[in-house]
Amino acid sequence: MEPVDALIQERAQMDGPLMDIRKAEYDAPAVEMLRQYVDKTLAKVDELEQKVNEVEQFYSSSNKKQPNSSKCGSVVKDREKPIPSIKRQQQDAARREAASAKRMQELMRQFSTILRQITQHKWAGPFLEPVDVEGLGLHDYYEVIEKPMDFSTIKNKMEAKDGSAYKNVREIYADVRLVFKNAMTYNDESDDVHVMAKTLLAKFEEKWLKLLPKVIEEETWRKEEEAEALSNMQLAQEAAHAKMARDASNELCEVDMHLEELREMVIQKCRKMSTEEKKKLCSGLSRLDPEDLNKALEIIAKKNPSFQATAEEVELDMDAQSESTLWRLKFFVKGALESSGKSSVSMGGNDYSKRKREICDARAKTEKKRGKKLSS
């Protein structure tokens, strides 16, 4: 039967129920179920990685927007305030937008009354339709006037249904002023059109000032609502991502538990380690740096409570260790040596006999000095 490290590293690609694997004999069907289960676990890990990346990206962007506040600052500040869900926030935003649009429509209705009073004035005639540039021979009109405007254009834009309509009364106010300003700009002060435009503009401004307080009130109200909605949405997003982070953490712990259970189950089904392999394992242990050596001894202590991994001197009897512990040590030592750049040939090569002396054999006792490598 092939070694477990080869099984895990080369064949673990599919999914399947762990309980069935645990009950099955270690044959081809069991290997297939194992491969299936590992693939399912890997897919779950990929899913959790995406969640973690999303949470990290959210808080990273939040920190950039608010460099002087912690990523959870607003949540802590308003933790006693109920935080509606993002969906609820979106629904509330839609209702606020509808209410604001209704109020703006009322302001526009009142503005229309002012507009009607101005357009019905006896001097409003020259401004009701676009200027007949060609008919009047005004060849330089477009050189002087950048944006022509008239009341028929304003009326059409107020009634437009294609999305080009005015959004608020200030936009209409600006175009009405433009009608008169254009006339005053193009015509001399002594010209009748200039005088008519100046007179009507003054009357319009007078009426506008009466409506302006309501306009300012609505604008202030809208800004406050938008600020509150933005704050609430941020709180809801932070709460949602905090929950996502908690859920991902719990799921990661669960996956880790399943992987540990799977690892233990696979190791238990592995063949017994030969005497030669134990010797090579001892050789590998002797090559570990102090930090990895401590970790290796902790692996032994995990399955053998009586083993004092932190003692000044440690006696290690390889034959006294369980098969699962030996295989765990082999996987760990191999990985540690490879990551540290050391040759792992001693784990399976021919240079073992060339060493000055054997560090341990099948029943060797090995000492470990604190902070140093294993020595004979």
XYZ file of C-alpha atoms in Angstrom:
376
model
C 0.000 0.000 0.000
C 1.428 3.402 -0.949
C 2.616 5.865 1.745
C 0.115 8.366 3.057
C 2.183 11.410 2.020
C 1.992 10.287 -1.608
C -1.736 9.666 -1.226
C -2.371 13.118 0.204
C -0.029 15.059 -2.057
C -0.587 13.262 -5.337
C -4.068 11.751 -5.243
C -6.298 13.873 -2.985
C -8.604 15.531 -5.526
C -12.299 14.589 -5.007
C -15.180 14.574 -2.425
C -17.099 12.046 -0.318
C -18.525 11.388 3.161
C -15.896 10.966 5.846
C -18.039 8.489 7.786
C -18.081 6.084 4.838
C -14.309 6.364 4.493
C -13.848 5.650 8.193
C -15.909 2.476 7.929
C -14.322 1.261 4.686
C -11.257 -0.902 4.297
C -8.183 0.823 2.904
C -8.647 -0.432 -0.648
C -9.328 1.183 -4.038
C -12.932 2.243 -3.229
C -11.787 3.737 0.080
C -8.996 5.631 -1.674
C -11.517 6.969 -4.170
C -13.832 8.135 -1.393
C -10.851 9.733 0.308
C -9.942 11.609 -2.839
C -13.507 12.792 -3.216
C -13.696 13.984 0.368
C -10.437 15.900 0.115
C -11.621 17.648 -3.039
C -14.835 18.657 -1.318
C -12.824 20.028 1.582
C -10.548 21.964 -0.781
C -13.587 23.479 -2.494
C -14.878 24.564 0.917
C -11.513 26.101 1.727
C -11.575 28.053 -1.561
C -15.046 29.335 -0.705
C -13.907 30.429 2.744
C -10.843 32.093 1.251
C -13.098 34.202 -0.965
C -15.115 35.267 2.078
C -11.977 36.185 3.985
C -10.667 38.178 1.024
C -13.990 40.016 0.767
C -13.894 40.921 4.458
C -10.276 42.078 4.213
C -11.028 44.147 1.108
C -14.028 45.780 2.796
C -12.096 46.815 5.888
C -9.106 47.889 3.798
C -11.291 50.230 1.723
C -13.026 51.456 4.894
C -9.670 52.348 6.436
C -8.681 54.298 3.327
C -11.901 56.316 3.482
C -11.526 56.907 7.230
C -7.750 57.000 7.915
C -8.169 58.419 11.429
C -10.692 55.895 12.691
C -10.546 52.196 13.352
C -12.385 49.857 11.054
C -14.912 49.093 13.773
C -15.069 52.599 15.240
C -18.499 53.505 13.972
C -19.889 50.157 15.055
C -18.533 50.626 18.578
C -19.824 54.183 18.722
C -23.345 53.157 17.711
C -23.359 49.652 19.150
C -26.469 50.417 21.216
C -28.321 51.547 18.104
C -30.158 48.779 16.236
C -28.521 48.105 12.885
C -31.000 47.179 10.131
C -29.876 44.759 7.455
C -28.479 45.968 4.140
C -31.716 44.939 2.435
C -33.722 46.961 4.961
C -31.400 49.921 4.405
C -31.991 49.709 0.669
C -35.738 49.594 1.193
C -35.588 52.603 3.518
C -33.458 54.479 0.995
C -36.029 53.811 -1.714
C -38.819 55.129 0.519
C -36.819 58.242 1.401
C -36.084 58.865 -2.255
C -39.769 58.565 -3.113
C -40.757 60.952 -0.320
C -38.070 63.434 -1.334
C -39.150 63.271 -4.970
C -42.732 63.979 -3.894
C -41.654 67.038 -1.906
C -39.556 68.257 -4.836
C -42.547 67.882 -7.123
C -44.497 70.171 -4.818
C -41.698 72.746 -4.977
C -41.682 72.499 -8.745
C -45.435 73.017 -8.793
C -45.007 76.210 -6.796
C -42.148 77.252 -9.085
C -44.399 76.645 -12.094
C -46.797 79.225 -10.674
C -43.978 81.788 -10.585
C -42.927 80.804 -14.104
C -46.466 81.170 -15.387
C -46.750 84.653 -13.877
C -43.513 85.720 -15.581
C -44.369 84.241 -18.989
C -47.799 85.912 -18.936
C -46.253 89.337 -18.474
C -46.792 91.711 -21.402
C -43.041 91.940 -21.985
C -42.385 88.185 -22.013
C -43.008 87.764 -25.775
C -39.338 87.930 -26.946
C -38.375 85.182 -24.520
C -41.111 82.593 -25.086
C -39.499 80.883 -28.099
C -35.905 80.333 -29.261
C -34.283 83.386 -30.847
C -34.779 83.411 -34.628
C -31.126 83.900 -35.381
C -31.357 83.557 -39.180
C -34.635 85.465 -39.541
C -33.310 88.406 -37.556
C -29.879 88.230 -39.185
C -28.052 87.793 -35.906
C -24.942 86.250 -37.491
C -22.760 86.674 -34.421
C -25.356 85.419 -31.917
C -23.749 82.029 -31.296
C -20.352 83.675 -30.933
C -21.662 85.842 -28.097
C -24.143 83.448 -26.494
C -22.693 80.077 -25.452
C -25.966 78.466 -24.316
C -29.207 79.836 -25.838
C -32.306 79.439 -23.639
C -36.024 80.280 -23.844
C -39.225 79.491 -21.955
C -40.542 76.904 -24.435
C -37.317 74.908 -23.999
C -37.671 75.167 -20.230
C -41.290 74.012 -20.365
C -40.419 71.021 -22.557
C -37.622 69.996 -20.212
C -39.929 70.285 -17.190
C -42.409 67.924 -18.861
C -39.845 65.506 -20.324
C -40.351 61.803 -19.574
C -37.096 60.457 -21.056
C -34.859 61.204 -18.084
C -33.740 64.605 -19.329
C -36.181 66.474 -17.064
C -35.015 68.842 -14.357
C -34.026 67.128 -11.123
C -34.794 70.091 -8.860
C -36.035 73.679 -8.898
C -32.543 75.167 -8.771
C -31.866 73.772 -12.242
C -35.032 75.476 -13.543
C -34.140 78.679 -11.711
C -30.718 78.720 -13.371
C -32.229 78.350 -16.877
C -34.830 81.072 -16.280
C -32.072 83.469 -15.250
C -30.104 82.382 -18.324
C -32.986 83.453 -20.585
C -32.805 87.025 -19.308
C -29.004 87.111 -18.918
C -28.538 86.072 -22.557
C -30.831 88.885 -23.706
C -29.019 91.409 -21.530
C -25.640 90.189 -22.764
C -26.407 90.313 -26.468
C -28.398 93.579 -26.476
C -27.148 97.008 -25.455
C -28.486 98.570 -22.246
C -30.466 101.094 -24.286
C -32.149 98.383 -26.344
C -35.792 97.559 -25.487
C -35.080 93.817 -25.249
C -32.322 94.493 -22.700
C -34.647 96.676 -20.596
C -37.478 94.123 -20.776
C -35.158 91.275 -19.752
C -33.722 93.268 -16.842
C -37.203 94.202 -15.591
C -38.548 90.642 -15.800
C -35.427 89.253 -14.147
C -35.940 91.564 -11.176
C -39.589 90.487 -10.835
C -38.558 86.827 -11.103
C -35.826 87.168 -8.446
C -38.331 88.812 -6.104
C -40.738 85.909 -6.410
C -37.903 83.368 -6.172
C -36.759 84.799 -2.841
C -40.153 83.940 -1.376
C -39.793 80.306 -2.428
C -36.090 80.013 -1.590
C -36.518 79.220 2.165
C -38.564 76.150 1.271
C -35.963 75.124 -1.282
C -33.151 75.476 1.267
C -35.165 73.541 3.846
C -35.692 70.699 1.401
C -32.023 70.661 0.383
C -30.899 70.614 4.022
C -33.359 67.852 4.809
C -32.171 65.839 1.827
C -28.484 66.211 2.765
C -29.189 65.087 6.329
C -31.172 62.091 5.103
C -28.429 61.132 2.658
C -25.763 61.445 5.355
C -27.822 59.323 7.763
C -28.560 56.771 5.056
C -24.863 56.561 4.163
C -23.919 56.108 7.815
C -26.596 53.458 8.360
C -25.566 51.620 5.212
C -21.945 51.598 6.358
C -23.005 50.275 9.769
C -25.086 47.580 8.098
C -22.196 46.617 5.814
C -19.774 46.466 8.743
C -22.213 44.334 10.723
C -22.720 42.035 7.739
C -18.974 41.656 7.174
C -18.367 41.142 10.890
C -20.898 38.302 10.803
C -19.254 36.953 7.660
C -15.896 37.012 9.443
C -17.320 35.167 12.463
C -19.023 32.587 10.273
C -15.871 32.082 8.202
C -13.823 31.642 11.382
C -16.256 29.025 12.705
C -16.290 27.212 9.366
C -12.501 27.269 9.181
C -12.328 25.701 12.639
C -14.786 23.049 11.504
C -12.782 22.344 8.343
C -9.603 22.148 10.407
C -11.288 19.666 12.729
C -12.399 17.527 9.786
C -8.923 17.659 8.247
C -7.362 16.610 11.547
C -9.833 13.747 11.810
C -9.138 12.762 8.221
C -5.385 12.971 8.746
C -5.596 10.788 11.833
C -7.820 8.266 10.111
C -5.516 7.997 7.093
C -2.402 7.640 9.244
C -4.043 4.887 11.267
C -4.602 2.940 8.053
C -1.007 3.349 6.948
C 1.454 0.467 6.996
C 3.970 0.069 9.814
C 7.241 1.950 9.501
C 10.304 -0.260 8.921
C 13.448 -0.210 11.043
C 15.402 1.434 8.231
C 12.763 4.146 7.909
C 12.976 4.821 11.632
C 16.722 5.247 11.323
C 16.266 7.705 8.476
C 13.671 9.561 10.559
C 16.199 9.865 13.392
C 18.717 11.227 10.917
C 16.188 13.804 9.778
C 15.415 14.825 13.367
C 19.108 15.482 13.961
C 19.157 17.971 11.081
C 16.292 20.142 12.361
C 16.927 23.613 13.705
C 16.002 24.210 17.398
C 12.556 25.661 16.634
C 11.501 22.805 14.349
C 12.997 20.285 16.762
C 10.772 21.622 19.535
C 7.768 21.275 17.258
C 8.715 17.697 16.427
C 8.962 16.809 20.099
C 5.558 18.411 20.674
C 4.129 16.017 18.074
C 5.407 13.132 20.186
C 4.077 14.649 23.408
C 0.633 15.123 21.871
C 0.069 11.368 21.687
C 2.220 10.519 24.698
C 1.332 12.665 27.751
C 4.159 11.161 29.786
C 6.740 12.417 27.290
C 8.378 15.622 28.585
C 9.070 17.568 25.409
C 10.288 20.646 27.308
C 12.687 18.846 29.629
C 16.404 19.680 29.586
C 17.183 16.160 28.370
C 14.794 13.980 26.409
C 15.032 10.235 25.825
C 13.365 9.113 22.628
C 12.597 5.450 22.025
C 11.417 5.181 18.411
C 9.908 1.712 18.896
C 7.791 3.030 21.762
C 6.009 5.506 19.498
C 2.716 4.757 17.798
C 2.622 4.353 14.038
C 0.538 7.539 13.681
C 3.151 9.495 15.654
C 5.977 8.124 13.521
C 4.245 9.014 10.282
C 3.373 12.473 11.610
C 7.025 12.984 12.487
C 8.096 11.834 9.042
C 5.757 14.287 7.286
C 6.788 17.125 9.563
C 10.533 16.500 9.324
C 10.406 16.150 5.558
C 8.501 19.425 5.207
C 10.731 21.270 7.687
C 13.916 20.187 5.936
C 12.566 21.106 2.514
C 11.354 24.527 3.658
C 14.682 25.279 5.341
C 16.556 24.401 2.146
C 18.373 21.457 3.642
C 18.775 18.261 1.674
C 16.159 15.733 2.635
C 18.195 12.882 1.237
C 18.751 11.630 4.760
C 15.046 10.877 4.881
C 15.386 8.391 2.083
C 18.908 8.465 0.616
C 22.142 6.530 0.882
C 24.323 8.906 2.905
C 23.091 7.712 6.285
C 25.993 5.263 6.657
C 28.479 8.031 5.955
C 27.575 10.021 9.037
C 30.188 9.984 11.850
C 27.895 7.867 13.978
C 24.269 6.814 14.062
C 22.100 9.116 16.111
C 19.534 6.457 16.851
C 18.364 3.067 15.698
C 15.113 1.177 16.132
C 15.396 1.418 19.936
C 17.833 4.301 20.228
C 17.703 6.848 22.983
C 18.370 10.399 21.898
C 19.016 13.456 23.978
C 17.884 17.005 23.258
C 19.586 20.014 24.799
C 17.262 23.007 25.168
C 17.794 25.411 22.260
C 20.096 22.976 20.414
C 19.672 20.208 17.848
C 19.432 16.578 18.812
C 22.782 15.104 19.699
C 23.914 11.608 20.528
